[in-house]
Structures are given as structure tokens and as C-alpha cells.
PDB file of C-alpha atoms in Angstrom:
ATOM      1  CA  MET A  19      21.013 -27.249 -23.509  1.00 49.00           C
ATOM      2  CA  PRO A  20      18.789 -28.674 -20.742  1.00 54.00           C
ATOM      3  CA  LYS A  21      15.642 -26.738 -19.868  1.00 51.00           C
ATOM      4  CA  ASN A  22      16.741 -26.084 -16.290  1.00 53.00           C
ATOM      5  CA  THR A  23      20.037 -24.615 -17.488  1.00 51.00           C
ATOM      6  CA  THR A  24      18.256 -22.352 -19.990  1.00 49.00           C
ATOM      7  CA  LYS A  25      15.855 -21.161 -17.287  1.00 49.00           C
ATOM      8  CA  SER A  26      18.747 -20.514 -14.886  1.00 51.00           C
ATOM      9  CA  VAL A  27      20.663 -18.498 -17.509  1.00 42.00           C
ATOM     10  CA  LYS A  28      17.541 -16.462 -18.305  1.00 46.00           C
ATOM     11  CA  GLN A  29      16.880 -15.689 -14.611  1.00 47.00           C
ATOM     12  CA  THR A  30      20.541 -14.718 -14.110  1.00 48.00           C
ATOM     13  CA  SER A  31      20.337 -12.438 -17.141  1.00 50.00           C
ATOM     14  CA  LEU A  32      17.172 -10.752 -15.863  1.00 49.00           C
ATOM     15  CA  LYS A  33      18.667 -10.333 -12.399  1.00 52.00           C
ATOM     16  CA  SER A  34      21.803  -8.813 -13.892  1.00 59.00           C
ATOM     17  CA  ALA A  35      19.731  -6.357 -15.980  1.00 54.00           C
ATOM     18  CA  LYS A  36      17.739  -5.412 -12.861  1.00 56.00           C
ATOM     19  CA  ASP A  37      20.942  -4.868 -10.875  1.00 56.00           C
ATOM     20  CA  ASP A  38      22.295  -2.668 -13.661  1.00 53.00           C
ATOM     21  CA  GLU A  39      19.163  -0.491 -13.503  1.00 57.00           C
ATOM     22  CA  TRP A  40      19.507  -0.127  -9.726  1.00 54.00           C
ATOM     23  CA  GLU A  41      23.178   0.822 -10.174  1.00 52.00           C
ATOM     24  CA  ASN A  42      22.197   3.505 -12.696  1.00 54.00           C
ATOM     25  CA  GLY A  43      19.754   5.025 -10.196  1.00 51.00           C
ATOM     26  CA  VAL A  44      16.703   3.655 -12.000  1.00 54.00           C
ATOM     27  CA  ASN A  45      13.993   1.806 -10.076  1.00 59.00           C
ATOM     28  CA  PRO A  46      13.291  -1.294 -12.264  1.00 61.00           C
ATOM     29  CA  ILE A  47       9.864  -1.793 -10.658  1.00 66.00           C
ATOM     30  CA  VAL A  48       8.679   1.437 -12.305  1.00 68.00           C
ATOM     31  CA  ASN A  49       9.375  -0.040 -15.734  1.00 68.00           C
ATOM     32  CA  THR A  50       7.030  -3.008 -15.282  1.00 74.00           C
ATOM     33  CA  GLN A  51       3.653  -3.287 -17.003  1.00 78.00           C
ATOM     34  CA  PHE A  52       1.972  -3.742 -13.622  1.00 78.00           C
ATOM     35  CA  PHE A  53       3.286  -0.362 -12.483  1.00 81.00           C
ATOM     36  CA  ARG A  54       2.565   1.475 -15.734  1.00 81.00           C
ATOM     37  CA  VAL A  55      -0.868   0.005 -16.516  1.00 87.00           C
ATOM     38  CA  VAL A  56      -2.486  -1.909 -13.654  1.00 87.00           C
ATOM     39  CA  LEU A  57      -1.890   0.541 -10.778  1.00 87.00           C
ATOM     40  CA  PRO A  58      -3.200   3.613 -12.698  1.00 90.00           C
ATOM     41  CA  ALA A  59      -6.251   1.559 -13.752  1.00 93.00           C
ATOM     42  CA  ILE A  60      -6.961   0.548 -10.131  1.00 91.00           C
ATOM     43  CA  LEU A  61      -6.679   4.176  -9.021  1.00 91.00           C
ATOM     44  CA  ALA A  62      -8.922   5.434 -11.836  1.00 93.00           C
ATOM     45  CA  ILE A  63     -11.658   2.920 -10.926  1.00 94.00           C
ATOM     46  CA  THR A  64     -11.566   3.178  -7.120  1.00 94.00           C
ATOM     47  CA  LEU A  65     -11.081   6.941  -6.640  1.00 93.00           C
ATOM     48  CA  PRO A  66     -14.552   8.048  -7.866  1.00 94.00           C
ATOM     49  CA  ILE A  67     -16.206   5.193  -5.946  1.00 93.00           C
ATOM     50  CA  PHE A  68     -14.331   6.245  -2.800  1.00 92.00           C
ATOM     51  CA  ALA A  69     -15.426   9.879  -3.233  1.00 91.00           C
ATOM     52  CA  PHE A  70     -19.057   8.782  -3.701  1.00 90.00           C
ATOM     53  CA  LEU A  71     -19.013   6.584  -0.585  1.00 87.00           C
ATOM     54  CA  ILE A  72     -17.479   9.362   1.522  1.00 85.00           C
ATOM     55  CA  PHE A  73     -20.171  11.783   0.342  1.00 84.00           C
ATOM     56  CA  LYS A  74     -22.994   9.308   1.030  1.00 81.00           C
ATOM     57  CA  SER A  75     -21.693   8.376   4.501  1.00 78.00           C
ATOM     58  CA  ASN A  76     -21.386  12.083   5.409  1.00 76.00           C
ATOM     59  CA  GLU A  77     -24.904  12.677   4.095  1.00 74.00           C
ATOM     60  CA  ALA A  78     -26.202   9.786   6.225  1.00 72.00           C
ATOM     61  CA  SER A  79     -24.329  11.167   9.241  1.00 70.00           C
ATOM     62  CA  ASN A  80     -26.017  14.552   8.805  1.00 69.00           C
ATOM     63  CA  LEU A  81     -29.417  12.945   8.317  1.00 69.00           C
ATOM     64  CA  MET A  82     -28.912  10.958  11.492  1.00 66.00           C
ATOM     65  CA  THR A  83     -28.107  14.139  13.415  1.00 65.00           C
ATOM     66  CA  PHE A  84     -31.346  15.743  12.234  1.00 65.00           C
ATOM     67  CA  THR A  85     -33.300  12.604  13.108  1.00 65.00           C
ATOM     68  CA  ALA A  86     -31.821  12.470  16.621  1.00 62.00           C
ATOM     69  CA  LEU A  87     -32.901  16.098  17.116  1.00 60.00           C
ATOM     70  CA  GLY A  88     -36.426  15.252  15.975  1.00 58.00           C
ATOM     71  CA  TRP A  89     -36.254  17.424  12.850  1.00 53.00           C
ATOM     72  CA  GLN A  90     -38.256  16.597   9.733  1.00 48.00           C
ATOM     73  CA  ILE A  91     -35.919  16.434   6.761  1.00 46.00           C
ATOM     74  CA  ASP A  92     -37.272  17.485   3.381  1.00 43.00           C
ATOM     75  CA  SER A  93     -33.860  17.863   1.770  1.00 42.00           C
ATOM     76  CA  PHE A  94     -30.215  17.481   2.655  1.00 42.00           C
ATOM     77  CA  LYS A  95     -28.833  20.231   4.925  1.00 45.00           C
ATOM     78  CA  SER A  96     -25.453  20.819   6.495  1.00 44.00           C
ATOM     79  CA  SER A  97     -25.043  19.671  10.085  1.00 43.00           C
ATOM     80  CA  PHE A  98     -22.881  22.751  10.672  1.00 39.00           C
ATOM     81  CA  GLU A  99     -26.126  24.742  10.925  1.00 45.00           C
ATOM     82  CA  LEU A 100     -27.210  22.731  13.953  1.00 42.00           C
ATOM     83  CA  PRO A 101     -26.723  23.181  17.673  1.00 42.00           C
ATOM     84  CA  GLU A 102     -25.202  20.190  19.482  1.00 45.00           C
ATOM     85  CA  PRO A 103     -27.723  19.212  22.199  1.00 42.00           C
ATOM     86  CA  VAL A 104     -27.080  15.493  21.709  1.00 45.00           C
ATOM     87  CA  LYS A 105     -24.079  13.476  20.702  1.00 49.00           C
ATOM     88  CA  VAL A 106     -24.825  11.145  17.834  1.00 52.00           C
ATOM     89  CA  PHE A 107     -23.036   8.641  15.689  1.00 56.00           C
ATOM     90  CA  PRO A 108     -20.833   8.072  13.720  1.00 59.00           C
ATOM     91  CA  LEU A 109     -19.020   6.656  16.696  1.00 63.00           C
ATOM     92  CA  GLU A 110     -15.885   6.149  14.565  1.00 62.00           C
ATOM     93  CA  LEU A 111     -15.153   9.873  14.885  1.00 59.00           C
ATOM     94  CA  ASP A 112     -14.605   9.387  18.626  1.00 64.00           C
ATOM     95  CA  LEU A 113     -11.004   8.157  18.745  1.00 63.00           C
ATOM     96  CA  LYS A 114     -11.354   6.832  22.290  1.00 69.00           C
ATOM     97  CA  PHE A 115     -14.725   5.124  22.281  1.00 76.00           C
ATOM     98  CA  THR A 116     -15.368   2.785  25.200  1.00 82.00           C
ATOM     99  CA  PRO A 117     -18.308   0.542  26.196  1.00 85.00           C
ATOM    100  CA  ASP A 118     -19.752   3.370  28.351  1.00 86.00           C
ATOM    101  CA  SER A 119     -19.427   6.060  25.680  1.00 81.00           C
ATOM    102  CA  THR A 120     -20.797   3.711  23.023  1.00 84.00           C
ATOM    103  CA  TYR A 121     -24.042   3.044  24.891  1.00 85.00           C
ATOM    104  CA  LYS A 122     -24.431   6.648  26.050  1.00 82.00           C
ATOM    105  CA  ILE A 123     -24.262   7.766  22.420  1.00 80.00           C
ATOM    106  CA  LEU A 124     -26.730   5.081  21.332  1.00 82.00           C
ATOM    107  CA  ALA A 125     -29.133   6.018  24.130  1.00 82.00           C
ATOM    108  CA  SER A 126     -28.970   9.761  23.371  1.00 77.00           C
ATOM    109  CA  SER A 127     -29.437   9.165  19.649  1.00 75.00           C
ATOM    110  CA  GLY A 128     -32.646   7.187  20.000  1.00 76.00           C
ATOM    111  CA  PRO A 129     -34.064   4.321  17.918  1.00 79.00           C
ATOM    112  CA  LYS A 130     -34.849   6.372  14.778  1.00 76.00           C
ATOM    113  CA  ALA A 131     -31.328   7.776  14.538  1.00 75.00           C
ATOM    114  CA  ILE A 132     -29.893   4.310  15.162  1.00 80.00           C
ATOM    115  CA  ASN A 133     -31.980   2.981  12.271  1.00 79.00           C
ATOM    116  CA  VAL A 134     -30.594   5.714  10.020  1.00 74.00           C
ATOM    117  CA  TYR A 135     -27.127   4.801  11.231  1.00 76.00           C
ATOM    118  CA  VAL A 136     -27.534   1.075  10.541  1.00 80.00           C
ATOM    119  CA  ASP A 137     -29.423   1.371   7.235  1.00 78.00           C
ATOM    120  CA  ASN A 138     -27.446   4.242   5.710  1.00 74.00           C
ATOM    121  CA  PHE A 139     -24.133   5.250   7.278  1.00 76.00           C
ATOM    122  CA  ARG A 140     -23.109   1.705   8.201  1.00 78.00           C
ATOM    123  CA  PHE A 141     -23.994   0.443   4.726  1.00 81.00           C
ATOM    124  CA  TYR A 142     -21.605   2.852   3.029  1.00 84.00           C
ATOM    125  CA  ASP A 143     -18.958   2.650   5.751  1.00 83.00           C
ATOM    126  CA  ASN A 144     -18.904  -1.145   5.531  1.00 87.00           C
ATOM    127  CA  ILE A 145     -18.031  -0.954   1.817  1.00 90.00           C
ATOM    128  CA  LEU A 146     -15.330   1.701   2.216  1.00 90.00           C
ATOM    129  CA  PRO A 147     -12.428  -0.570   3.359  1.00 92.00           C
ATOM    130  CA  PHE A 148     -12.832  -2.765   0.284  1.00 94.00           C
ATOM    131  CA  VAL A 149     -12.554   0.321  -1.924  1.00 94.00           C
ATOM    132  CA  TYR A 150      -9.837   2.346  -0.205  1.00 93.00           C
ATOM    133  CA  ALA A 151      -7.507  -0.658   0.297  1.00 94.00           C
ATOM    134  CA  PRO A 152      -6.791  -1.115  -3.441  1.00 93.00           C
ATOM    135  CA  MET A 153      -7.023   2.664  -3.991  1.00 93.00           C
ATOM    136  CA  PHE A 154      -4.329   3.509  -1.424  1.00 92.00           C
ATOM    137  CA  TYR A 155      -2.309   0.476  -2.534  1.00 89.00           C
ATOM    138  CA  ALA A 156      -2.231   1.889  -6.063  1.00 90.00           C
ATOM    139  CA  ALA A 157      -1.576   5.445  -4.832  1.00 89.00           C
ATOM    140  CA  LEU A 158       1.289   4.350  -2.572  1.00 87.00           C
ATOM    141  CA  GLY A 159       2.687   2.246  -5.376  1.00 84.00           C
ATOM    142  CA  LEU A 160       2.692   5.181  -7.786  1.00 84.00           C
ATOM    143  CA  THR A 161       4.055   7.745  -5.312  1.00 83.00           C
ATOM    144  CA  PHE A 162       6.191   5.823  -2.837  1.00 80.00           C
ATOM    145  CA  VAL A 163       7.741   3.051  -4.941  1.00 78.00           C
ATOM    146  CA  PRO A 164       9.514   5.372  -7.422  1.00 76.00           C
ATOM    147  CA  ARG A 165      11.396   6.920  -4.493  1.00 75.00           C
ATOM    148  CA  ILE A 166      12.718   3.530  -3.371  1.00 72.00           C
ATOM    149  CA  ARG A 167      16.384   2.754  -3.997  1.00 65.00           C
ATOM    150  CA  LYS A 168      18.077  -0.649  -3.923  1.00 62.00           C
ATOM    151  CA  LYS A 169      19.423  -0.179  -0.396  1.00 61.00           C
ATOM    152  CA  SER A 170      15.886   0.516   0.858  1.00 66.00           C
ATOM    153  CA  GLU A 171      14.124  -2.105  -1.281  1.00 69.00           C
ATOM    154  CA  SER A 172      13.031  -3.863   1.913  1.00 70.00           C
ATOM    155  CA  LEU A 173      10.645  -0.916   2.565  1.00 74.00           C
ATOM    156  CA  LEU A 174       8.418  -2.045  -0.280  1.00 77.00           C
ATOM    157  CA  TRP A 175       6.188  -3.845   2.267  1.00 84.00           C
ATOM    158  CA  ILE A 176       4.812  -0.391   3.154  1.00 84.00           C
ATOM    159  CA  VAL A 177       2.516  -0.564   0.109  1.00 86.00           C
ATOM    160  CA  LEU A 178       0.636  -3.375   1.902  1.00 88.00           C
ATOM    161  CA  ILE A 179      -0.369  -1.084   4.790  1.00 90.00           C
ATOM    162  CA  PRO A 180      -3.735  -0.219   3.111  1.00 92.00           C
ATOM    163  CA  PHE A 181      -4.810  -3.861   3.411  1.00 93.00           C
ATOM    164  CA  LEU A 182      -3.824  -4.002   7.092  1.00 93.00           C
ATOM    165  CA  THR A 183      -5.754  -0.767   7.684  1.00 92.00           C
ATOM    166  CA  ALA A 184      -8.794  -2.180   5.890  1.00 94.00           C
ATOM    167  CA  ALA A 185      -8.654  -5.362   8.005  1.00 94.00           C
ATOM    168  CA  PHE A 186      -8.717  -3.249  11.200  1.00 92.00           C
ATOM    169  CA  ASP A 187     -11.577  -1.198   9.757  1.00 90.00           C
ATOM    170  CA  VAL A 188     -13.627  -4.290   8.929  1.00 92.00           C
ATOM    171  CA  PHE A 189     -13.255  -5.584  12.494  1.00 92.00           C
ATOM    172  CA  GLU A 190     -14.168  -2.176  13.973  1.00 88.00           C
ATOM    173  CA  ASN A 191     -17.199  -1.955  11.687  1.00 86.00           C
ATOM    174  CA  TYR A 192     -18.333  -5.437  12.711  1.00 89.00           C
ATOM    175  CA  VAL A 193     -18.288  -4.528  16.419  1.00 89.00           C
ATOM    176  CA  LEU A 194     -20.078  -1.202  15.866  1.00 85.00           C
ATOM    177  CA  ASN A 195     -22.695  -2.891  13.687  1.00 86.00           C
ATOM    178  CA  LEU A 196     -23.251  -5.464  16.416  1.00 89.00           C
ATOM    179  CA  ALA A 197     -23.544  -2.815  19.148  1.00 88.00           C
ATOM    180  CA  ALA A 198     -26.072  -0.769  17.159  1.00 86.00           C
ATOM    181  CA  VAL A 199     -28.189  -3.688  15.947  1.00 87.00           C
ATOM    182  CA  THR A 200     -28.441  -5.394  19.359  1.00 88.00           C
ATOM    183  CA  PHE A 201     -29.081  -2.185  21.372  1.00 87.00           C
ATOM    184  CA  PRO A 202     -30.471  -1.929  24.080  1.00 86.00           C
ATOM    185  CA  ASP A 203     -28.825  -5.299  24.705  1.00 88.00           C
ATOM    186  CA  LYS A 204     -25.082  -5.027  25.193  1.00 88.00           C
ATOM    187  CA  VAL A 205     -22.232  -6.816  23.463  1.00 87.00           C
ATOM    188  CA  ASN A 206     -19.099  -8.018  25.235  1.00 88.00           C
ATOM    189  CA  SER A 207     -17.236  -5.022  26.715  1.00 89.00           C
ATOM    190  CA  THR A 208     -13.841  -6.511  25.839  1.00 90.00           C
ATOM    191  CA  LEU A 209     -14.883  -6.623  22.190  1.00 90.00           C
ATOM    192  CA  ILE A 210     -15.676  -2.893  22.191  1.00 88.00           C
ATOM    193  CA  ILE A 211     -12.404  -2.061  23.991  1.00 89.00           C
ATOM    194  CA  ILE A 212     -10.429  -4.031  21.392  1.00 90.00           C
ATOM    195  CA  ALA A 213     -12.400  -2.354  18.587  1.00 89.00           C
ATOM    196  CA  GLY A 214     -11.605   1.063  20.083  1.00 86.00           C
ATOM    197  CA  SER A 215      -7.872   0.272  20.186  1.00 87.00           C
ATOM    198  CA  VAL A 216      -7.921  -1.195  16.686  1.00 88.00           C
ATOM    199  CA  GLY A 217      -9.850   1.857  15.480  1.00 85.00           C
ATOM    200  CA  LEU A 218      -7.185   4.200  16.844  1.00 86.00           C
ATOM    201  CA  ILE A 219      -4.447   2.239  15.054  1.00 88.00           C
ATOM    202  CA  ARG A 220      -6.569   2.343  11.897  1.00 88.00           C
ATOM    203  CA  VAL A 221      -6.811   6.134  12.056  1.00 85.00           C
ATOM    204  CA  ILE A 222      -3.022   6.466  12.513  1.00 87.00           C
ATOM    205  CA  LEU A 223      -2.362   4.163   9.543  1.00 88.00           C
ATOM    206  CA  TYR A 224      -5.021   5.965   7.484  1.00 85.00           C
ATOM    207  CA  TYR A 225      -3.361   9.339   7.931  1.00 84.00           C
ATOM    208  CA  PHE A 226       0.039   7.770   7.316  1.00 83.00           C
ATOM    209  CA  MET A 227      -1.244   6.598   3.919  1.00 82.00           C
ATOM    210  CA  ILE A 228      -2.610  10.053   3.119  1.00 79.00           C
ATOM    211  CA  GLY A 229       0.654  11.679   4.190  1.00 74.00           C
ATOM    212  CA  SER A 230       2.742   9.306   2.123  1.00 64.00           C
TER     213      SER A 230
END
């Protein structure tokens, strides 16, 4: 039997077996080695790294708040103990940041707080997208994919949303890095406006992933 014919018969057989699983209410994707081994491994590796980066970026954010207030920090303290006389970074928490608000925040924070922001918070925040993209991809795969049925198989593209979110995050981070590093010089206003819009979409997608 020619090779092409053998290959065709084998593919038809596999397709038929897959169709039978769908008909029996079983999601054949769940039975693959990738689903059973690779996705749990990705989640096990990225989850602790993600938790560490979140902790370190929050710690840097608190340190920056103290620095902007002119406090001497001997050890880590909670920013919840502080009054709010100045608005400081992280700018990402402002869902509607604009060129004006960006430079007002930078000006009120002062050079020392900006240095903390660039050297600490931005460092960890820049790494985050490359960690949470595979983490949420694995999590969505393990939680969302098993609920998929044959008629809704086209919805499988949803598991790629973490990578789209990460791409938006990387662009937003680039613009914020540029604004902080070049201050008091100003970057193109259109760039910041686009980053603000992209950042809002990123937040929506981020919470969609968590909710899924």
C-alpha cells in the first residue's frame, strides 16, 4: 500500500476516533499528553514566580510611596498606614491615565521616587507579562477547555487571550518606562494616549482571564 494511502487511512481513523469521543460527550483534547502533562507543568513553574513578582512589585510600590513622602525606610511597611498627600506611581493603577495625569504624577513623585519606580517596580512589572501569559494559558486550558463541546470547538481560541493581554502589557510598559526615564522631557502625547487605551483593554482582558 502506498505511503500516502497509509497516512490517509491513519488520519481518517484518528479523526473518526476523535468524532466518536465528541459524540460520547468526551472532550478528546483532555486526553492528550499535552493537556495532562505539559499544561500542569507550565502552571506549577509559573505560578510561584508570578506570586513572587507580584509581591516584589507591590513592595517597590510601597517603598516608592515612602520615598515620595520623604520618609526614611529601615524596613518594609504597609502603605495603608500612610496619608495620601501626593499621588505616586504605579501609574498602571490609574485606568484612565493621560499625558497630563502622567506628568503631574511624575512631578509630584519627585526624582527619588521615580528612580525607585524605574529601578524596582518597573523591573518586576516588565517581567510579569512573560510569566503570566503562559500561566494563564495553562490555567485557561485546564479549566476552560474541558467545558468545550464539539459545537463550540471554535471557542478554543480564547486560550490565546493571555498572549494578547501580555502583548498589550509590554507596549504599555514600554511607554511608561520611556515617560519615567526621559522625565522632565516629554514623550509623544499620542503614544501615551494609545498606551492608556491599550492599558484599559489589558485590564479588561486580565480580569476576564481571572474570571474564566
